[in-house]
Tab-separated table of C-alpha atoms and ligand atoms in Angstrom:
chain	number	residue	atom	x	y	z
A	954	UNK	CA	132.533	44.150	-24.936
A	955	UNK	CA	131.930	40.253	-24.408
A	956	UNK	CA	134.212	37.821	-26.715
A	957	UNK	CA	132.556	36.449	-29.635
A	958	UNK	CA	132.145	32.776	-29.320
A	959	UNK	CA	132.537	30.863	-32.063
A	960	UNK	CA	132.253	27.140	-32.596
A	961	UNK	CA	133.062	24.425	-35.828
A	962	UNK	CA	130.177	22.625	-37.513
A	963	UNK	CA	130.732	19.997	-40.290
A	964	UNK	CA	128.415	21.435	-42.609
A	965	UNK	CA	127.494	17.904	-43.789
A	966	UNK	CA	126.305	16.100	-40.850
A	967	UNK	CA	126.167	19.053	-38.004
A	968	UNK	CA	128.726	17.383	-35.554
A	969	UNK	CA	130.059	20.363	-33.423
A	970	UNK	CA	133.945	20.779	-32.904
A	971	UNK	CA	136.122	23.021	-30.752
A	972	UNK	CA	138.502	23.560	-33.244
A	973	UNK	CA	139.116	23.363	-36.879
A	974	UNK	CA	140.214	20.075	-38.600
A	975	UNK	CA	140.469	18.870	-41.935
A	976	UNK	CA	138.303	15.877	-41.707
A	977	UNK	CA	134.886	15.261	-39.924
A	978	UNK	CA	135.677	12.346	-37.458
A	979	UNK	CA	132.035	11.777	-37.515
A	980	UNK	CA	130.942	11.357	-41.345
A	981	UNK	CA	134.276	11.154	-42.435
A	982	UNK	CA	134.008	13.953	-45.574
A	983	UNK	CA	136.676	16.479	-46.148
A	984	UNK	CA	136.840	20.048	-45.670
A	985	UNK	CA	133.142	20.498	-44.590
A	986	UNK	CA	133.800	21.901	-41.097
A	987	UNK	CA	133.437	25.901	-40.824
A	988	UNK	CA	133.622	28.305	-38.182
A	989	UNK	CA	130.093	29.840	-37.029
A	990	UNK	CA	129.802	32.355	-34.689
A	991	UNK	CA	127.738	31.427	-31.720
A	992	UNK	CA	125.825	33.471	-29.032
A	993	UNK	CA	123.218	32.620	-26.387
A	994	UNK	CA	122.803	35.588	-24.289
A	995	UNK	CA	119.494	34.137	-22.693
A	996	UNK	CA	118.146	30.920	-23.256
A	997	UNK	CA	116.004	30.928	-26.561
A	998	UNK	CA	112.733	31.253	-26.391
A	999	UNK	CA	109.751	31.875	-29.185
A	1000	UNK	CA	108.036	34.078	-26.762
A	1001	UNK	CA	109.527	36.907	-24.621
A	1002	UNK	CA	111.237	35.416	-21.461
A	1003	UNK	CA	109.124	36.984	-19.162
A	1004	UNK	CA	105.958	35.036	-20.681
A	1005	UNK	CA	107.951	31.988	-21.009
A	1006	UNK	CA	108.750	31.839	-17.091
A	1007	UNK	CA	105.167	31.372	-16.306
A	1008	UNK	CA	104.987	28.288	-18.324
A	1009	UNK	CA	103.756	25.395	-16.139
A	1010	UNK	CA	106.191	22.318	-15.503
A	1011	UNK	CA	105.037	19.020	-17.306
A	1012	UNK	CA	104.404	16.495	-14.937
A	1013	UNK	CA	104.411	12.431	-15.675
A	1014	UNK	CA	100.746	10.780	-16.162
A	1015	UNK	CA	99.428	7.572	-16.461
A	1016	UNK	CA	99.144	6.710	-20.352
A	1017	UNK	CA	95.477	5.798	-19.866
A	1018	UNK	CA	94.948	9.346	-18.485
A	1019	UNK	CA	96.296	11.034	-21.434
A	1020	UNK	CA	93.598	12.567	-23.337
A	1021	UNK	CA	94.488	11.944	-27.031
A	1022	UNK	CA	91.390	13.137	-28.220
A	1023	UNK	CA	91.936	16.578	-29.076
A	1024	UNK	CA	94.602	15.340	-31.484
A	1025	UNK	CA	91.697	15.572	-34.112
A	1026	UNK	CA	93.370	16.389	-37.369
A	1027	UNK	CA	93.227	19.270	-39.722
A	1028	UNK	CA	91.730	18.516	-42.886
A	1029	UNK	CA	93.956	20.046	-45.367
A	1030	UNK	CA	91.478	19.987	-48.375
A	1031	UNK	CA	93.504	18.171	-50.568
A	1032	UNK	CA	93.184	14.326	-50.813
A	1033	UNK	CA	96.629	13.342	-51.745
A	1034	UNK	CA	98.208	15.355	-49.182
A	1035	UNK	CA	95.748	14.124	-46.321
A	1036	UNK	CA	96.726	10.675	-47.288
A	1037	UNK	CA	100.108	11.376	-47.305
A	1038	UNK	CA	100.222	13.095	-43.727
A	1039	UNK	CA	98.140	9.883	-42.335
A	1040	UNK	CA	94.884	11.660	-42.369
A	1041	UNK	CA	95.670	15.530	-42.067
A	1042	UNK	CA	97.954	17.517	-39.906
A	1043	UNK	CA	98.378	17.010	-36.500
A	1044	UNK	CA	97.886	19.779	-33.844
A	1045	UNK	CA	101.483	20.927	-32.653
A	1046	UNK	CA	103.190	18.917	-35.416
A	1047	UNK	CA	105.953	20.133	-37.346
A	1048	UNK	CA	106.347	18.743	-40.799
A	1049	UNK	CA	109.281	19.549	-43.231
A	1050	UNK	CA	108.666	19.311	-46.704
A	1051	UNK	CA	111.652	19.015	-49.130
A	1052	UNK	CA	112.326	18.884	-52.718
A	1053	UNK	CA	114.263	20.186	-55.816
A	1054	UNK	CA	113.732	23.952	-56.638
A	1055	UNK	CA	111.229	24.652	-58.671
A	1056	UNK	CA	109.209	21.480	-58.223
A	1057	UNK	CA	106.516	23.192	-56.469
A	1058	UNK	CA	106.701	23.248	-52.816
A	1059	UNK	CA	105.773	27.149	-52.667
A	1060	UNK	CA	102.764	25.910	-55.152
A	1061	UNK	CA	101.755	23.098	-53.180
A	1062	UNK	CA	101.879	24.779	-49.494
A	1063	UNK	CA	99.992	28.238	-50.848
A	1064	UNK	CA	97.371	26.317	-52.677
A	1065	UNK	CA	96.964	24.332	-49.603
A	1066	UNK	CA	96.859	27.923	-47.258
A	1067	UNK	CA	94.113	29.265	-49.810
A	1068	UNK	CA	91.689	26.486	-49.585
A	1069	UNK	CA	92.196	25.909	-45.651
A	1070	UNK	CA	88.952	27.016	-43.794
A	1071	UNK	CA	91.213	28.089	-40.776
A	1072	UNK	CA	93.418	31.240	-40.408
A	1073	UNK	CA	96.609	30.497	-41.981
A	1074	UNK	CA	99.867	32.349	-41.740
A	1075	UNK	CA	102.238	31.911	-45.028
A	1076	UNK	CA	105.543	33.175	-43.957
A	1077	UNK	CA	107.883	33.779	-46.933
A	1078	UNK	CA	111.733	34.325	-46.636
A	1079	UNK	CA	111.872	33.922	-50.420
A	1080	UNK	CA	109.296	35.792	-52.302
A	1081	UNK	CA	107.824	39.027	-52.067
A	1082	UNK	CA	103.919	39.713	-51.161
A	1083	UNK	CA	103.401	40.682	-54.479
A	1084	UNK	CA	104.841	37.917	-55.948
A	1085	UNK	CA	103.104	35.549	-53.495
A	1086	UNK	CA	99.704	37.321	-54.788
A	1087	UNK	CA	100.565	36.938	-58.352
A	1088	UNK	CA	101.264	33.265	-57.719
A	1089	UNK	CA	97.745	33.081	-55.668
A	1090	UNK	CA	95.894	34.427	-58.512
A	1091	UNK	CA	96.821	32.099	-60.870
A	1092	UNK	CA	96.097	29.427	-58.509
A	1093	UNK	CA	92.443	30.918	-58.189
A	1094	UNK	CA	91.896	31.019	-54.223
A	1095	UNK	CA	88.571	29.625	-53.098
A	1096	UNK	CA	88.634	30.725	-49.656
A	1097	UNK	CA	90.840	33.772	-48.063
A	1098	UNK	CA	91.857	33.147	-44.521
A	1099	UNK	CA	95.308	33.062	-45.556
A	1100	UNK	CA	97.956	36.126	-44.246
A	1101	UNK	CA	101.160	36.659	-46.017
A	1102	UNK	CA	104.268	37.746	-44.108
A	1103	UNK	CA	107.583	38.282	-45.919
A	1104	UNK	CA	110.062	38.157	-42.675
A	1105	UNK	CA	112.952	36.215	-42.132
A	1106	UNK	CA	113.722	36.722	-38.212
A	1107	UNK	CA	112.236	34.244	-36.123
A	1108	UNK	CA	111.666	36.828	-33.142
A	1109	UNK	CA	109.805	38.913	-35.345
A	1110	UNK	CA	107.558	36.446	-36.813
A	1111	UNK	CA	106.734	35.233	-33.549
A	1112	UNK	CA	105.573	38.342	-32.532
A	1113	UNK	CA	103.525	38.475	-35.516
A	1114	UNK	CA	101.924	35.359	-34.572
A	1115	UNK	CA	100.973	36.356	-31.365
A	1116	UNK	CA	99.290	39.019	-32.664
A	1117	UNK	CA	97.296	37.072	-35.278
A	1118	UNK	CA	96.940	33.697	-33.608
A	1119	UNK	CA	97.007	31.734	-36.607
A	1120	UNK	CA	95.527	28.158	-36.693
A	1121	UNK	CA	98.357	26.660	-39.107
A	1122	UNK	CA	101.580	28.357	-39.771
A	1123	UNK	CA	103.856	27.630	-42.979
A	1124	UNK	CA	107.198	28.534	-43.307
A	1125	UNK	CA	109.132	29.045	-46.954
A	1126	UNK	CA	111.956	28.183	-46.194
A	1127	UNK	CA	113.962	27.305	-42.985
A	1128	UNK	CA	117.264	28.152	-44.529
A	1129	UNK	CA	115.970	31.711	-44.858
A	1130	UNK	CA	115.162	32.306	-41.366
A	1131	UNK	CA	117.502	33.544	-38.790
A	1132	UNK	CA	117.148	34.085	-34.819
A	1133	UNK	CA	118.832	37.130	-32.776
A	1134	UNK	CA	119.890	34.511	-30.842
A	1135	UNK	CA	122.777	32.959	-33.019
A	1136	UNK	CA	124.975	35.284	-34.862
A	1137	UNK	CA	125.860	33.321	-37.874
A	1138	UNK	CA	124.435	33.811	-41.318
A	1139	UNK	CA	121.114	32.036	-42.391
A	1140	UNK	CA	121.330	28.839	-43.485
A	1141	UNK	CA	124.345	27.986	-41.422
A	1142	UNK	CA	123.789	24.960	-39.443
A	1143	UNK	CA	123.642	26.429	-35.885
A	1144	UNK	CA	120.891	28.812	-37.303
A	1145	UNK	CA	118.793	26.118	-38.977
A	1146	UNK	CA	118.929	24.269	-35.475
A	1147	UNK	CA	118.176	27.270	-33.638
A	1148	UNK	CA	115.264	28.429	-35.814
A	1149	UNK	CA	113.723	24.669	-35.761
A	1150	UNK	CA	114.254	24.614	-32.123
A	1151	UNK	CA	112.162	27.746	-31.809
A	1152	UNK	CA	109.605	26.765	-33.911
A	1153	UNK	CA	108.975	23.240	-32.359
A	1154	UNK	CA	108.821	24.888	-28.821
A	1155	UNK	CA	106.140	27.268	-30.326
A	1156	UNK	CA	104.184	24.120	-32.382
A	1157	UNK	CA	104.200	22.094	-28.976
A	1158	UNK	CA	103.197	24.783	-27.062
A	1159	UNK	CA	100.110	26.096	-28.594
A	1160	UNK	CA	99.202	23.111	-30.324
A	1161	UNK	CA	99.660	24.798	-33.615
A	1162	UNK	CA	100.513	22.908	-36.788
A	1163	UNK	CA	104.040	24.018	-38.573
A	1164	UNK	CA	104.659	22.955	-41.970
A	1165	UNK	CA	108.621	23.900	-43.021
A	1166	UNK	CA	109.919	24.315	-46.579
A	1167	UNK	CA	113.681	22.672	-46.990
A	1168	UNK	CA	115.893	23.034	-49.538
A	1169	UNK	CA	117.895	20.204	-50.450
A	1170	UNK	CA	121.426	19.550	-51.542
A	1171	UNK	CA	122.886	18.254	-54.781
A	1172	UNK	CA	122.627	14.731	-53.605
A	1173	UNK	CA	119.147	14.978	-52.787
A	1174	UNK	CA	119.194	15.233	-48.840
A	1175	UNK	CA	117.346	18.385	-47.043
A	1176	UNK	CA	120.394	20.869	-46.373
A	1177	UNK	CA	121.325	21.359	-42.956
A	1178	UNK	CA	121.818	19.159	-40.347
A	1179	UNK	CA	120.610	15.635	-40.340
A	1180	UNK	CA	119.172	16.114	-36.958
A	1181	UNK	CA	116.740	18.461	-38.715
A	1182	UNK	CA	114.948	15.606	-39.925
A	1183	UNK	CA	115.190	13.981	-36.274
A	1184	UNK	CA	113.571	16.972	-34.598
A	1185	UNK	CA	110.585	17.382	-37.080
A	1186	UNK	CA	107.661	15.143	-36.878
A	1187	UNK	CA	107.097	14.661	-40.237
A	1188	UNK	CA	109.327	14.521	-43.475
A	1189	UNK	CA	107.731	14.653	-47.112
A	1190	UNK	CA	109.620	14.685	-50.215
A	1191	UNK	CA	108.090	16.452	-53.202
A	1192	UNK	CA	109.648	14.623	-56.215
A	1193	UNK	CA	109.202	14.221	-59.567
A	1194	UNK	CA	111.102	14.808	-63.111
A	1195	UNK	CA	110.952	18.531	-63.644
A	1196	UNK	CA	110.402	17.966	-67.407
A	1197	UNK	CA	107.239	15.742	-66.637
A	1198	UNK	CA	103.740	16.970	-65.419
A	1199	UNK	CA	103.695	14.656	-62.452
A	1200	UNK	CA	104.990	15.210	-59.313
A	1201	UNK	CA	105.223	12.525	-56.465
A	1202	UNK	CA	104.751	13.647	-52.446
A	1203	UNK	CA	105.738	11.119	-50.226
A	1204	UNK	CA	106.667	10.721	-46.527
A	1205	UNK	CA	110.056	9.402	-45.591
A	1206	UNK	CA	109.300	9.671	-41.930
A	1207	UNK	CA	105.711	10.104	-40.280
A	1208	UNK	CA	105.346	10.132	-36.729
A	1209	UNK	CA	101.547	9.965	-37.106
A	1210	UNK	CA	101.212	7.654	-39.977
A	1211	UNK	CA	102.420	5.174	-42.470
A	1212	UNK	CA	105.332	6.011	-45.045
A	1213	UNK	CA	104.055	3.743	-47.520
A	1214	UNK	CA	101.388	6.428	-48.874
A	1215	UNK	CA	101.863	8.401	-51.649
A	1216	UNK	CA	100.483	11.467	-53.463
A	1217	UNK	CA	100.299	12.103	-57.083
A	1218	UNK	CA	99.992	15.613	-58.953
A	1219	UNK	CA	99.943	17.079	-62.006
A	1220	UNK	CA	101.609	20.623	-62.696
A	1221	UNK	CA	99.114	22.761	-64.459
A	1222	UNK	CA	99.015	26.485	-65.259
A	1223	UNK	CA	96.870	26.831	-62.334
A	1224	UNK	CA	98.812	24.944	-59.857
A	1225	UNK	CA	98.321	21.333	-58.741
A	1226	UNK	CA	95.987	19.134	-59.618
A	1227	UNK	CA	95.399	15.953	-57.498
A	1228	UNK	CA	95.588	12.968	-59.785
A	1229	UNK	CA	92.880	10.423	-57.980
A	1230	UNK	CA	93.191	7.737	-60.599
A	1231	UNK	CA	96.983	7.858	-62.108
A	1232	UNK	CA	96.845	4.479	-63.732
A	1233	UNK	CA	94.566	6.119	-66.449
A	1234	UNK	CA	97.176	8.742	-67.124
A	1235	UNK	CA	100.052	6.601	-67.050
A	1236	UNK	CA	98.582	3.847	-69.496
A	1237	UNK	CA	98.647	5.517	-73.035
A	1238	UNK	CA	95.837	3.983	-74.682
A	1239	UNK	CA	96.289	3.663	-78.171
A	1240	UNK	CA	94.334	2.281	-80.929
A	1241	UNK	CA	96.584	-0.098	-82.452
A	1242	UNK	CA	98.727	-2.336	-80.860
A	1243	UNK	CA	102.402	-1.551	-80.901
A	1244	UNK	CA	105.147	-4.481	-80.216
A	1245	UNK	CA	107.514	-3.666	-77.119
A	1246	UNK	CA	104.523	-2.634	-75.083
A	1247	UNK	CA	103.373	-4.057	-71.698
A	1248	UNK	CA	101.461	-3.137	-68.608
A	1249	UNK	CA	102.494	-3.714	-65.302
A	1250	UNK	CA	100.100	-3.962	-62.142
A	1251	UNK	CA	102.580	-2.104	-59.723
A	1252	UNK	CA	102.075	-1.053	-56.221
A	1253	UNK	CA	103.585	2.519	-54.973
A	1254	UNK	CA	103.073	2.324	-51.339
A	1255	UNK	CA	99.786	1.296	-50.689
A	1256	UNK	CA	98.282	2.367	-54.085
A	1257	UNK	CA	98.082	-0.055	-56.964
A	1258	UNK	CA	99.470	1.969	-60.097
A	1259	UNK	CA	99.071	0.554	-63.921
A	1260	UNK	CA	102.606	1.500	-65.316
A	1261	UNK	CA	103.389	1.009	-69.112
A	1262	UNK	CA	106.711	-0.247	-69.685
A	1263	UNK	CA	108.324	0.002	-73.045
A	1264	UNK	CA	110.968	-1.924	-74.539
A	1265	UNK	CA	113.198	-1.503	-77.735
A	1266	UNK	CA	115.372	-4.464	-78.938
A	1267	UNK	CA	117.287	-3.775	-82.101
A	1268	UNK	CA	120.398	-5.437	-83.479
A	1269	UNK	CA	123.452	-3.321	-82.464
A	1270	UNK	CA	125.404	-1.296	-84.775
A	1271	UNK	CA	128.374	-0.892	-82.645
A	1272	UNK	CA	130.521	-4.366	-81.449
A	1273	UNK	CA	129.176	-3.418	-77.800
A	1274	UNK	CA	125.729	-3.691	-77.702
A	1275	UNK	CA	124.002	-0.791	-75.537
A	1276	UNK	CA	121.764	-1.267	-72.576
A	1277	UNK	CA	119.912	1.561	-71.270
A	1278	UNK	CA	117.026	2.121	-68.872
A	1279	UNK	CA	114.916	4.921	-67.531
A	1280	UNK	CA	112.901	4.568	-64.412
A	1281	UNK	CA	114.181	1.172	-63.877
A	1282	UNK	CA	117.112	-0.289	-62.331
A	1283	UNK	CA	119.987	-0.967	-65.302
A	1284	UNK	CA	121.712	-3.862	-63.479
A	1285	UNK	CA	117.983	-5.551	-63.080
A	1286	UNK	CA	117.610	-5.394	-66.946
A	1287	UNK	CA	120.881	-6.619	-67.681
A	1288	UNK	CA	119.851	-9.741	-64.967
A	1289	UNK	CA	116.723	-10.319	-66.771
A	1290	UNK	CA	118.337	-10.249	-70.077
A	1291	UNK	CA	120.488	-12.757	-68.726
A	1292	UNK	CA	117.593	-15.176	-67.630
A	1293	UNK	CA	116.003	-14.692	-71.169
A	1294	UNK	CA	119.007	-15.718	-72.812
A	1295	UNK	CA	119.817	-18.882	-70.672
A	1296	UNK	CA	116.304	-20.325	-69.507
A	1297	UNK	CA	114.252	-19.091	-72.857
A	1298	UNK	CA	116.876	-19.397	-75.313
A	1299	UNK	CA	116.504	-15.800	-76.939
A	1300	UNK	CA	119.468	-14.635	-78.144
A	1301	UNK	CA	119.727	-10.894	-76.798
A	1302	UNK	CA	123.614	-10.705	-76.630
A	1303	UNK	CA	124.230	-9.205	-79.878
A	1304	UNK	CA	120.984	-6.738	-79.409
A	1305	UNK	CA	120.576	-3.150	-77.952
A	1306	UNK	CA	118.067	-2.919	-75.377
A	1307	UNK	CA	116.238	0.208	-74.198
A	1308	UNK	CA	113.799	0.451	-71.632
A	1309	UNK	CA	111.757	3.121	-70.485
A	1310	UNK	CA	108.709	3.269	-67.944
A	1311	UNK	CA	106.347	6.291	-69.134
A	1312	UNK	CA	105.558	9.129	-66.870
A	1313	UNK	CA	108.884	9.627	-65.907
A	1314	UNK	CA	108.366	7.814	-62.448
A	1315	UNK	CA	111.033	4.965	-61.186
A	1316	UNK	CA	109.586	1.949	-59.947
A	1317	UNK	CA	111.524	-0.460	-57.372
A	1318	UNK	CA	108.473	-2.872	-57.160
A	1319	UNK	CA	109.689	-6.112	-57.879
A	1320	UNK	CA	106.490	-7.115	-59.566
A	1321	UNK	CA	107.147	-4.999	-62.783
A	1322	UNK	CA	110.117	-7.714	-63.613
A	1323	UNK	CA	107.445	-9.588	-65.845
A	1324	UNK	CA	106.072	-6.690	-67.727
A	1325	UNK	CA	109.612	-5.972	-68.556
A	1326	UNK	CA	110.520	-9.791	-69.962
A	1327	UNK	CA	107.271	-9.321	-71.991
A	1328	UNK	CA	107.984	-5.972	-73.261
A	1329	UNK	CA	111.223	-7.176	-74.255
A	1330	UNK	CA	110.214	-10.110	-75.983
A	1331	UNK	CA	107.541	-8.526	-77.776
A	1332	UNK	CA	110.064	-5.907	-79.158
A	1333	UNK	CA	112.486	-8.714	-80.060
A	1334	UNK	CA	109.837	-10.815	-81.936
A	1335	UNK	CA	108.118	-7.436	-83.115
A	1336	UNK	CA	104.698	-8.970	-82.061
A	1337	UNK	CA	102.191	-6.491	-80.477
A	1338	UNK	CA	100.801	-7.758	-76.802
A	1339	UNK	CA	96.995	-7.483	-76.888
A	1340	UNK	CA	96.576	-4.325	-75.481
A	1341	UNK	CA	94.116	-5.925	-72.185
A	1342	UNK	CA	96.723	-8.077	-71.109
A	1343	UNK	CA	98.889	-6.938	-67.877
A	1344	UNK	CA	101.608	-8.439	-65.633
A	1345	UNK	CA	102.304	-8.618	-61.829
A	1346	UNK	CA	105.116	-11.087	-61.114
A	1347	UNK	CA	109.089	-11.350	-60.291
A	1348	UNK	CA	111.312	-13.257	-62.285
A	1349	UNK	CA	113.963	-15.141	-60.412
A	1350	UNK	CA	117.340	-15.946	-61.832
A	1351	UNK	CA	116.658	-19.501	-62.220
A	1352	UNK	CA	113.685	-18.046	-64.700
A	1353	UNK	CA	110.962	-18.909	-62.373
A	1354	UNK	CA	107.805	-16.428	-61.717
A	1355	UNK	CA	108.119	-15.452	-58.338
A	1356	UNK	CA	104.841	-14.227	-56.173
A	1357	UNK	CA	104.556	-10.716	-55.061
A	1358	UNK	CA	102.840	-9.115	-52.187
A	1359	UNK	CA	99.226	-8.298	-52.188
A	1360	UNK	CA	98.415	-9.765	-55.698
A	1361	UNK	CA	94.742	-9.726	-55.181
A	1362	UNK	CA	95.001	-5.664	-54.914
A	1363	UNK	CA	96.582	-5.635	-58.476
A	1364	UNK	CA	94.376	-7.885	-59.978
A	1365	UNK	CA	91.142	-6.319	-58.729
A	1366	UNK	CA	93.079	-2.694	-60.368
A	1367	UNK	CA	93.718	-4.386	-63.444
A	1368	UNK	CA	89.437	-5.697	-63.458
A	1369	UNK	CA	88.521	-2.215	-62.643
A	1370	UNK	CA	90.331	-0.567	-65.760
A	1371	UNK	CA	89.259	-2.894	-68.011
A	1372	UNK	CA	91.804	-5.664	-68.318
A	1373	UNK	CA	91.007	-8.852	-69.989
A	1374	UNK	CA	93.979	-10.864	-68.661
A	1375	UNK	CA	96.503	-10.680	-65.579
A	1376	UNK	CA	99.490	-12.568	-65.478
A	1377	UNK	CA	100.887	-13.627	-62.267
A	1378	UNK	CA	102.651	-16.516	-60.384
A	1379	UNK	CA	101.309	-19.959	-59.961
A	1380	UNK	CA	102.900	-19.677	-55.944
A	1381	UNK	CA	100.580	-16.731	-55.151
A	1382	UNK	CA	97.663	-17.560	-53.260
A	1383	UNK	CA	94.579	-16.013	-54.433
A	1384	UNK	CA	91.474	-16.203	-52.851
A	1385	UNK	CA	89.118	-14.096	-54.886
A	1386	UNK	CA	85.923	-16.140	-56.061
A	1387	UNK	CA	84.415	-14.870	-59.089
A	1388	UNK	CA	86.486	-12.028	-61.451
A	1389	UNK	CA	85.880	-10.639	-64.765
A	1390	UNK	CA	89.399	-10.503	-65.257
A	1391	UNK	CA	90.967	-13.624	-66.399
A	1392	UNK	CA	94.380	-14.791	-64.007
A	1393	UNK	CA	96.954	-16.518	-65.600
A	1394	UNK	CA	99.052	-18.488	-63.347
A	1395	UNK	CA	102.553	-19.191	-64.846
A	1396	UNK	CA	105.285	-21.039	-62.999
A	1397	UNK	CA	108.249	-20.501	-65.079
A	1398	UNK	CA	109.447	-17.983	-68.047
A	1399	UNK	CA	109.137	-20.568	-70.562
A	1400	UNK	CA	105.493	-20.352	-69.822
A	1401	UNK	CA	105.122	-16.960	-70.618
A	1402	UNK	CA	106.714	-17.128	-74.102
A	1403	UNK	CA	104.106	-19.466	-74.902
A	1404	UNK	CA	101.496	-17.152	-74.662
A	1405	UNK	CA	103.612	-14.155	-76.308
A	1406	UNK	CA	105.379	-15.455	-79.009
B	676	TYD	P1	107.572	26.813	-56.833
B	676	TYD	O1	106.391	25.972	-56.235
B	676	TYD	O2	108.011	27.990	-57.141
B	676	TYD	O3	108.536	25.856	-56.742
B	676	TYD	P2	109.587	25.487	-55.596
B	676	TYD	O4	109.067	26.264	-54.228
B	676	TYD	O5	109.832	24.025	-54.771
B	676	TYD	O6	110.949	26.160	-55.740
B	676	TYD	O7	107.081	26.024	-58.193
B	676	TYD	C1	107.450	26.723	-59.405
B	676	TYD	C2	107.023	25.933	-60.966
B	676	TYD	O8	105.902	25.737	-60.949
B	676	TYD	C3	107.443	26.956	-61.914
B	676	TYD	O9	108.257	26.289	-62.745
B	676	TYD	C4	106.412	27.179	-62.533
B	676	TYD	C5	105.517	26.173	-62.059
B	676	TYD	N1	103.902	26.281	-61.724
B	676	TYD	C6	102.921	26.186	-62.803
B	676	TYD	O10	103.265	25.459	-63.757
B	676	TYD	N2	101.701	26.327	-62.549
B	676	TYD	C7	101.036	26.943	-61.888
B	676	TYD	O11	100.212	27.527	-61.103
B	676	TYD	C8	102.286	27.449	-60.562
B	676	TYD	C9	101.796	28.640	-59.486
B	676	TYD	C10	103.781	26.837	-60.834
B	677	MG	MG1	109.550	27.892	-53.515
């Protein structure tokens, strides 16, 4: 019997070592190096070796002669998903979808597989065919060109693929797959690498798009080697607070489109519903005006999004005032409070300040600053802001109101949603002619105080 070959992999970054060591030289993590059995009897291929040998060798082509027209994208019958992909699935592409357990990765892909008018193979190593059928019944399928396979061995999967000839393949999840060419257990670095390599070969040679589900680690990265993300064409992240109904799909890497786009879904009893106008849900339009609420015109990716900011300012009960922010950077909140104290003379040093972005969304668009300041001032004075006011500007350290990018898009969105006034920086260049919404220009924080207090 041949000697079993083993090698050592860092479970964090995927670096390979010939012997064990305590610390990974590449990523400097301790105790992450583990031994994995390695065996490559013959060159791994997704097809049987015989048919692989007839594969023709690639030749260099002039760029102008390359026909890109066959790259017509596959419409996934889901506006949000299509947009994040950059206009649909590209034939022969490998897409990796990561996200926390229970966030809805399997639901999103099964829903897509059920809707697609093409022959789709949904391979699951996590659930039984019965379980998937039960889920599909809840989602309420429209069409049924969808085949379900519960299998984890790549060689068997490829055999079924050769028989079935599907147009789209979904694999849930890459961590459950194992290949015969490698002896280590499913989910190990070498298995993930090998299975992905086989799937890439299959996708490129047959121009079939493949979507993989990837588990993520505690700290939010996709489990497995970092090179997994380098190998695939597109890396999507499905995120959202599990206790909230909203889910956000964004692209972290996309070889066929922008990574600025994002898709918003709502998890319902019957699957994920596309949210085409998120602003309407994110703003709780109450009848009476409440102090401490302000609406920010932000941009998430390329899309304008109106978000409600809530602040509560109250006298501190304990010696040290508390500051807490949900969905907003706490350091930035402290900075804005210092600016209000120094530049506008509000004594907030002895007050507790709580800030909340509604909808469970985390915002890092600096244009939300002005709405945060307005909400704090409104709560501090216990004066409600008119509910048809909204804000879009960054606040600088010296209390200046700074311009933000693509302000016109924000103004138009606010106008569309029926806001009467939008507060923006005086230094923003606005070439909009006639707007139904009043554009209020501010240059420093004191100007805002004049409007609110
Ligand atoms: P799932 O797709 O299994 O998550 P993942 O594959 O990312 O681990 O999603 C499971 C969650 O979604 C589960 O907590 C229940 C919820 N859900 C609904 O609310 N409605 C539905 O129609 C479905 C199918 C799931
Ligand atoms: Mg799942």
